[in-house]
Short mmCIF file of C-alpha atoms in Angstrom, two decimals:
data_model
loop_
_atom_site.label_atom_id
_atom_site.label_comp_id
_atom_site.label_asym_id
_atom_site.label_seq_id
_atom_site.Cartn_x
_atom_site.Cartn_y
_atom_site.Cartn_z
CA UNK P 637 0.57 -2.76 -22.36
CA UNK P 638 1.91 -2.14 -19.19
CA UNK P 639 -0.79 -3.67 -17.34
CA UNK P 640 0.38 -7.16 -19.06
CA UNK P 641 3.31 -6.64 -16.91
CA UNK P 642 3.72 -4.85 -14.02
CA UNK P 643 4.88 -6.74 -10.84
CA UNK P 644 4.37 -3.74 -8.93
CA UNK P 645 0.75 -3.94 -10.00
CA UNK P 646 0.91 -7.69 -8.90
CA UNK P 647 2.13 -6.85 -5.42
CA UNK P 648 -0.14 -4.43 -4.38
CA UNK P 649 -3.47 -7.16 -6.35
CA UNK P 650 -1.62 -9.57 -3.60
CA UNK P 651 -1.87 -6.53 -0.59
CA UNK P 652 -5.23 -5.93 -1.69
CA UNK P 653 -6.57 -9.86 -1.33
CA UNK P 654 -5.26 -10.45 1.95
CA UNK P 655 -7.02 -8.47 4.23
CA UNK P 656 -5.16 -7.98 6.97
CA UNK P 657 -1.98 -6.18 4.11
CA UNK P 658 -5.05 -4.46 2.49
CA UNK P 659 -6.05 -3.07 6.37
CA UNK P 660 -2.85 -1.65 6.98
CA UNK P 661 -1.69 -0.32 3.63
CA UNK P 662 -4.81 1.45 3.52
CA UNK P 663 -4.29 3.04 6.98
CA UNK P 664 -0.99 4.48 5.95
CA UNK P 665 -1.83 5.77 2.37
CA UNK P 666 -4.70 7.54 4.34
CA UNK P 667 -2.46 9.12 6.67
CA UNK P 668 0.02 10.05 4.44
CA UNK P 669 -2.45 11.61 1.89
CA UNK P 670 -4.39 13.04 4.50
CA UNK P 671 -4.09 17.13 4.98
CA UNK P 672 -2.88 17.98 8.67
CA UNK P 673 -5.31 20.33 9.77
CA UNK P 674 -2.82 21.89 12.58
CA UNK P 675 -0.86 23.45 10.29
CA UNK P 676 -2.58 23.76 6.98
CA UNK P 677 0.16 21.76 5.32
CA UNK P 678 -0.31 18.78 2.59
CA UNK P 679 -0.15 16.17 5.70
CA UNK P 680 1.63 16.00 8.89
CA UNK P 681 4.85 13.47 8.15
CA UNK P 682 5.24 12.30 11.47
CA UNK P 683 2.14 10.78 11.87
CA UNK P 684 2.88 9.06 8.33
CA UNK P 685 6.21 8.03 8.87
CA UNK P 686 4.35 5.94 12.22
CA UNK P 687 2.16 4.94 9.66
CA UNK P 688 4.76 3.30 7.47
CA UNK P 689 7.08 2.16 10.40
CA UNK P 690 3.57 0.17 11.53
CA UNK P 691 3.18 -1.08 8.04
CA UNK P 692 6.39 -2.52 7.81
CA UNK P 693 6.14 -4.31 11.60
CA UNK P 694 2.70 -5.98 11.26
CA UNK P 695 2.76 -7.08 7.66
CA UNK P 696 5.02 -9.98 6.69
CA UNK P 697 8.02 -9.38 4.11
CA UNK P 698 6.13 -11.50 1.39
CA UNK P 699 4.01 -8.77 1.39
CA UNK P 700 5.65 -6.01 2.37
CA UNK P 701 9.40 -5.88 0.33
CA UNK P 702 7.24 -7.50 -2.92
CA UNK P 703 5.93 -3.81 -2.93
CA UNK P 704 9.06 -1.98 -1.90
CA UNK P 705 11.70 -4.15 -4.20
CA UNK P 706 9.30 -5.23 -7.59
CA UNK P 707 11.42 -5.90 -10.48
CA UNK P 708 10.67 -3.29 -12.78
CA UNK P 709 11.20 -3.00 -17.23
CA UNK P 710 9.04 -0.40 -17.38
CA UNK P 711 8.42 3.53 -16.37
CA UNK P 712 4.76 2.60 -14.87
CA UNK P 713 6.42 -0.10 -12.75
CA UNK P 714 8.77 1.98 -11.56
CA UNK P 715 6.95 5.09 -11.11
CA UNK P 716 4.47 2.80 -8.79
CA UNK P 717 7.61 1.62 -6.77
CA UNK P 718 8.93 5.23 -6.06
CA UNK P 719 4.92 5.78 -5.11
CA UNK P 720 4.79 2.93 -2.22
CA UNK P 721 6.02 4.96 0.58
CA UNK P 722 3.79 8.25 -0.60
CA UNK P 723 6.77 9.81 -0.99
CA UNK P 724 4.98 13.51 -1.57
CA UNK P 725 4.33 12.91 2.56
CA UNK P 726 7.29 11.09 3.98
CA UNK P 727 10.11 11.58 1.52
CA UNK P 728 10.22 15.40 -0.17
CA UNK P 729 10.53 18.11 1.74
CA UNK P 730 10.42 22.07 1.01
CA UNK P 731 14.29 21.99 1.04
CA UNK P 732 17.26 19.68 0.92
CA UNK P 733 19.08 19.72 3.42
CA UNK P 734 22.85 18.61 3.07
CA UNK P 735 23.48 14.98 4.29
CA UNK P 736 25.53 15.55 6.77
CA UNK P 737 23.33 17.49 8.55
CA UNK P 738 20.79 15.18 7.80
CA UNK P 739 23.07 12.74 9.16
CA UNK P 740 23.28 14.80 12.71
CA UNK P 741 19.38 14.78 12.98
CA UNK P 742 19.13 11.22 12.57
CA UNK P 743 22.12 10.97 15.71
CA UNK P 744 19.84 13.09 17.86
CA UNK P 745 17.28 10.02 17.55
CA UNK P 746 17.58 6.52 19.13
CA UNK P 747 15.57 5.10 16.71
CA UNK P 748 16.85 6.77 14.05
CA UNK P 749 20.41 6.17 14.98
CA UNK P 750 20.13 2.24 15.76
CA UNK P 751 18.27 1.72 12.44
CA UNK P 752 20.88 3.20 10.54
CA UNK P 753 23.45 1.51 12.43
CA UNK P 754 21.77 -1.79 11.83
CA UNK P 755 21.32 -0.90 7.79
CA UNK P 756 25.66 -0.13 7.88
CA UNK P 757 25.46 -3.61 9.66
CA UNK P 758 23.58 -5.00 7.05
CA UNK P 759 24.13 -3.29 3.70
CA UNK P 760 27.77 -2.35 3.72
CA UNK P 761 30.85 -3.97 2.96
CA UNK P 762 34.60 -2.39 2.36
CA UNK P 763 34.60 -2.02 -1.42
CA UNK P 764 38.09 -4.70 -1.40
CA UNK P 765 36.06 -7.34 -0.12
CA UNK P 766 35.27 -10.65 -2.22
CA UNK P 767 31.60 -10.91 -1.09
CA UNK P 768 29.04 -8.27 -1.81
CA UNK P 769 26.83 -8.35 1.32
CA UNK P 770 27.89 -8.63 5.22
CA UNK P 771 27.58 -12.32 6.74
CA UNK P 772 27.68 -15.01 4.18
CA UNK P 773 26.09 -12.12 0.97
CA UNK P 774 23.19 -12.32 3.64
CA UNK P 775 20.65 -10.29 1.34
CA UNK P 776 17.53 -10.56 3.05
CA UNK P 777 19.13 -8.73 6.33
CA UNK P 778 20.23 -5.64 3.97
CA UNK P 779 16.68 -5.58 2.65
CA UNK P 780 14.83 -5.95 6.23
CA UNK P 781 17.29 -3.35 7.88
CA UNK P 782 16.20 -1.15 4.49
CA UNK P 783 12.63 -1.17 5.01
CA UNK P 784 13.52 -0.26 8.65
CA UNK P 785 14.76 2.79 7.68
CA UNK P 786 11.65 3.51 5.98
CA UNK P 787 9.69 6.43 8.80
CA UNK P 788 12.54 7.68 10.20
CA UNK P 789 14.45 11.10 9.44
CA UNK P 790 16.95 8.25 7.21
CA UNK P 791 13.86 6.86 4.95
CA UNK P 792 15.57 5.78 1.63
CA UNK P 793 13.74 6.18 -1.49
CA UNK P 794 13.58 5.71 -5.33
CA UNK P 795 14.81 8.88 -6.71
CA UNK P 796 13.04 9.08 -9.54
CA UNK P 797 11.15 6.23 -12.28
CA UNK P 798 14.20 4.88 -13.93
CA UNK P 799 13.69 0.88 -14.41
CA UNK P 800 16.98 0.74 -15.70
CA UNK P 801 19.25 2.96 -14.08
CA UNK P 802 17.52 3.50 -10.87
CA UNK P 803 18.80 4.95 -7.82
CA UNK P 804 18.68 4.83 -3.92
CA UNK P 805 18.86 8.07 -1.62
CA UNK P 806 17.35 9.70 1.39
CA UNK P 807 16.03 12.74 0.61
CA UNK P 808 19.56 15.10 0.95
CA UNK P 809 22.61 16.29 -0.90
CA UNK P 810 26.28 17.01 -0.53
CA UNK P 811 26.20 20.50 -1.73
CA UNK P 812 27.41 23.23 0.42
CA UNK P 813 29.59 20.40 2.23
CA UNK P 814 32.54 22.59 2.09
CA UNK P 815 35.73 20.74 2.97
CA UNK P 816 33.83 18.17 4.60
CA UNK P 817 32.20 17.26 1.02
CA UNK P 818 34.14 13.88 1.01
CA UNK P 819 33.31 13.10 4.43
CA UNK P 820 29.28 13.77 2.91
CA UNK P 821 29.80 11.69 -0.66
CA UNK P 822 30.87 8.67 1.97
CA UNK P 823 28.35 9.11 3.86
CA UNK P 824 25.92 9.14 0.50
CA UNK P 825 27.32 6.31 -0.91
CA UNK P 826 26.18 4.04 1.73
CA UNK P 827 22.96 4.31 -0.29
CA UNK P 828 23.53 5.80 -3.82
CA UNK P 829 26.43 3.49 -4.41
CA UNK P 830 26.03 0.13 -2.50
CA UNK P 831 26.61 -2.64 -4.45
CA UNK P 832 25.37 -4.72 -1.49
CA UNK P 833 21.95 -3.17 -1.43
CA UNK P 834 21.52 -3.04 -5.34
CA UNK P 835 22.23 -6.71 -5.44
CA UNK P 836 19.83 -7.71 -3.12
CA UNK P 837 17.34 -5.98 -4.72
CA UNK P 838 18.32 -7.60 -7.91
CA UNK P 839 17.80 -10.90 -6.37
CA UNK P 840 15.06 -10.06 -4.95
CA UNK P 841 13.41 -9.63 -8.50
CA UNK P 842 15.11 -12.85 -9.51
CA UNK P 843 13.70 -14.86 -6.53
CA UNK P 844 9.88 -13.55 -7.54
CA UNK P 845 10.33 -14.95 -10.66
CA UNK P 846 11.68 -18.36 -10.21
CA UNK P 847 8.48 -18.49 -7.67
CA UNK P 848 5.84 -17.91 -10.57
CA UNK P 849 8.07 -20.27 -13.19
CA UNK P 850 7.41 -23.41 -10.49
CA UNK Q 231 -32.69 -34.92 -10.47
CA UNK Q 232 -30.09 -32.47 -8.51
CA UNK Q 233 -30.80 -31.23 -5.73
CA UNK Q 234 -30.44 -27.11 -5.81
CA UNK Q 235 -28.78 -25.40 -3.12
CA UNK Q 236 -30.44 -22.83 -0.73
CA UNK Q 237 -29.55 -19.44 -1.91
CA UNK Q 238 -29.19 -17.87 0.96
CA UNK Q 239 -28.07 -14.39 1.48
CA UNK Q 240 -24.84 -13.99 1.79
CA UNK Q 241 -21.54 -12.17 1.75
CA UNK Q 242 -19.78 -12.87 -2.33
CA UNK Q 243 -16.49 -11.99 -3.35
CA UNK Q 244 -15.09 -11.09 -6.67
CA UNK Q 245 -11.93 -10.19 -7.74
CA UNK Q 246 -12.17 -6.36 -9.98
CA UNK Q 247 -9.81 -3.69 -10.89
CA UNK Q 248 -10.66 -0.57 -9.42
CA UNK Q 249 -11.74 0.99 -12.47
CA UNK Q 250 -13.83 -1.82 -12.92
CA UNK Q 251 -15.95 -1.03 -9.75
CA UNK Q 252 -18.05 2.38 -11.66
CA UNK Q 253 -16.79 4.94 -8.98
CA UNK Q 254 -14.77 7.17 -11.89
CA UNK Q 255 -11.53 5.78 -10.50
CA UNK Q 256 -9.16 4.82 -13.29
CA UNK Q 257 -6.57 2.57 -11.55
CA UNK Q 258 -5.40 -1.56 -12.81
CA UNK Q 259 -5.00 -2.32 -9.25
CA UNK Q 260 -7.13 -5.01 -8.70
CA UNK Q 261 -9.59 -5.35 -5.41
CA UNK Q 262 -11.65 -7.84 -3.93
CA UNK Q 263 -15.32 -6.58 -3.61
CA UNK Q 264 -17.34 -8.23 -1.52
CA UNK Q 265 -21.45 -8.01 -2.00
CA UNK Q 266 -24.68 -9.26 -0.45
CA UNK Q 267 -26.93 -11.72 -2.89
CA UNK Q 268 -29.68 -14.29 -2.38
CA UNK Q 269 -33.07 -15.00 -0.99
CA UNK Q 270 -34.49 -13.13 1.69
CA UNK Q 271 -38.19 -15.37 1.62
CA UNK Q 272 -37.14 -17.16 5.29
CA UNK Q 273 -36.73 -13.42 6.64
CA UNK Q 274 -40.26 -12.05 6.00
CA UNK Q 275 -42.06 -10.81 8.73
CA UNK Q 276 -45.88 -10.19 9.52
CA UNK Q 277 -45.32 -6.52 8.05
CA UNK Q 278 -44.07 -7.94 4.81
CA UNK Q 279 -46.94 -10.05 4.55
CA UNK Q 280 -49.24 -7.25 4.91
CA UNK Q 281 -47.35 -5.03 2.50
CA UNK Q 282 -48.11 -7.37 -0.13
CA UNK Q 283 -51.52 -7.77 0.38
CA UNK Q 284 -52.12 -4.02 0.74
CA UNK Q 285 -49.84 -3.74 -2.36
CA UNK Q 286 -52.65 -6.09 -4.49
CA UNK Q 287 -55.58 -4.45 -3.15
CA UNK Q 288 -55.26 -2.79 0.45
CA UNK Q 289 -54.12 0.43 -0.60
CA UNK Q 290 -56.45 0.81 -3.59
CA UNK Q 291 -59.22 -0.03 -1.66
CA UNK Q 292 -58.59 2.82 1.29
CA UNK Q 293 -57.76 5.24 -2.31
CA UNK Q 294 -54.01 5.27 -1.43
CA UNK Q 295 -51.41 4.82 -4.33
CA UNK Q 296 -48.37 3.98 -1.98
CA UNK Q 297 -45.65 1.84 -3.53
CA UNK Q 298 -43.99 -0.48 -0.66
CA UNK Q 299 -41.10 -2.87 -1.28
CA UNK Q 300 -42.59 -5.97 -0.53
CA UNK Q 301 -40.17 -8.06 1.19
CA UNK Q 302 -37.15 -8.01 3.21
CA UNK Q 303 -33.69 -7.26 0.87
CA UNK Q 304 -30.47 -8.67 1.41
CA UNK Q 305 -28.22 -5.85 1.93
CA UNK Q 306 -25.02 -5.38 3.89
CA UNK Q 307 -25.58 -4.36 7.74
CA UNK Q 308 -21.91 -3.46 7.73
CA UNK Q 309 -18.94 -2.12 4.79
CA UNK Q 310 -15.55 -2.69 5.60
CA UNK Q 311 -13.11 -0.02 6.41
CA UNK Q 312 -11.40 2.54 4.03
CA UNK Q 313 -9.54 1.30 1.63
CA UNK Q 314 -6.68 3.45 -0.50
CA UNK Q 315 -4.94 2.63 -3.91
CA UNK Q 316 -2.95 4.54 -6.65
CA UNK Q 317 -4.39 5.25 -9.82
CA UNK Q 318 -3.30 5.37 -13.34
CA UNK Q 319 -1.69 8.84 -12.81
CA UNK Q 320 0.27 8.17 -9.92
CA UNK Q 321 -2.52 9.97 -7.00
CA UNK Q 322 -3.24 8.10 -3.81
CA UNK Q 323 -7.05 8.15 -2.94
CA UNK Q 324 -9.23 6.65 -0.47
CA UNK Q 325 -12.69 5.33 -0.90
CA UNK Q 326 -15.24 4.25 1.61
CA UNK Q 327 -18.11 2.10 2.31
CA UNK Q 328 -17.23 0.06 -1.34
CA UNK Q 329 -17.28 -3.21 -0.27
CA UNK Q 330 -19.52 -5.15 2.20
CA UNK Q 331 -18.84 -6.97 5.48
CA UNK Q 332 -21.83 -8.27 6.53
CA UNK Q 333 -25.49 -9.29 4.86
CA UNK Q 334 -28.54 -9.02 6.19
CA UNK Q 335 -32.37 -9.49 5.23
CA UNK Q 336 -33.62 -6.00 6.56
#
């Protein structure tokens, strides 16, 4: 029944027919499903995460954020939306480490430390405010500077297949913050509890179907 | 009276979901395949010619029971690159040589 509906199902038929998406999605499932032979582990995430960050550069957003943002009512939607970045590769790691010090890493790297600056740019307004997004409830700047996160140490993910209730997070927690655990749950709530970033991708769903009802 | 179109061969598309295309792959997502069909007649060469004829009676004659294909097929010359999807239980995989980029009468 699923099938019927799926617009996660519909982005990736819409991938697949163009050929130049198709191309490049292909090239970074490969590399992120592919085993790393240096060091006998399930695949080497660097070379996936510059796998994804080329993804997201050469295809356009009509492509690209239909498969990260479809609007999901149902598990097998959802479940294919947590799947786009091969998570297994560039999301999950043996442990998790605590955000803060996930935090630090990302610091250490100018990529990874301008991208996230540009997402807090983009995604984050002081809860009093009247407006839910930065410049003007500009949503499509919250969900570019997302997908920019996506393949660096920062990449944001579906946490699990909720439709309903889902939730964003890089792959981290605050426990074992100590007493800098509020300083962490801030830091965490840029993604877990945005209201900027779960709007836009609200609208985002909402904008895909007033296209097909023209 | 209409008049029919050369049928050429040449490079077709249609639209399929993967478990559609007979590899053992159950996945909705659909693909386009593309395929080599039509009439390689223009393409035959002086070797095709003689298969046929030693097909009808050459090889009998010289007591040979050789089966030939007699004419030039159209077939691709080139398949396009890898190409990955998810399947019905959430597992990447990536397939090759699927789907053709280029026909030929060979």
């Amino acid at each position: 029944a699923e099938k019927h509906c799926n617009p996660c199902l519909d982005a990736a038929k819409a991938c697949n027919l163009n050929s130049s998406c198709k191309r490049q999605r292909s090239a970074y499932i490969a590399t992120c499903s592919k085993e790393d032979p240096n060091k006998g582990e399930a695949c080497s995430k660097k070379r996936c995460h510059k796998a994804l960050r080329l993804f997201l550069d050469r295809v356009p957003p009509e492509f690209s954020h239909r498969l990260l943002f479809c609007p999901c009512q149902s598990v097998g939607c959802a479940e294919r939306r947590r799947q786009t970045i091969v998570p297994d590769c560039s999301y999950k790691d043996k442990e998790k480490p605590n955000c803060l010090e996930l935090w630090r890493v990302c610091r250490q790297d100018s990529l990874c430390r301008s991208r996230l600056a540009d997402y807090k740019v983009n995604c984050w307004v002081t809860p009093q405010t009247v407006s839910t997004c930065p410049n003007q409830d500009n949503h499509q700047a919250c969900l570019a500077s997302y997908a920019r996160l996506i393949g660096t140490d920062m990449t944001p993910n579906y946490v699990d297949s909720s439709f309903s209730n889902w939730t964003i997070s890089p792959w981290c927690s605050c426990k074992g913050s100590g007493n800098q655990e509020e300083e962490c749950l801030n830091f965490l709530r840029y993604f877990t509890d945005n209201t900027c970033l779960r709007n836009a991708i609200q609208a985002f769903g909402y904008g895909i179907d007033n296209m097909q009802n023209k | 009276k209409r008049a029919r179109r050369p049928n050429h061969c040449s490079l077709r598309e249609l639209e399929l979901t993967v478990s559609e295309l007979g590899l053992g792959y159950e996945s909705d997502e659909t693909v386009l395949l593309r395929y080599c069909s039509g009439n390689c007649s223009a393409h035959r060469q002086n070797y095709d010619i003689t298969m046929k004829h030693m097909m009808q009676t050459g090889f009998r004659k010289k007591g040979r029971k050789n089966k030939v294909s007699n004419g030039p097929c159209c077939r691709p010359t080139a398949f396009e690159k890898d190409f990955s999807f998810l399947d019905n239980k959430s597992r990447y995989h990536t397939v090759q040589n699927v789907s053709a980029k280029n026909c030929g009468c060979v």
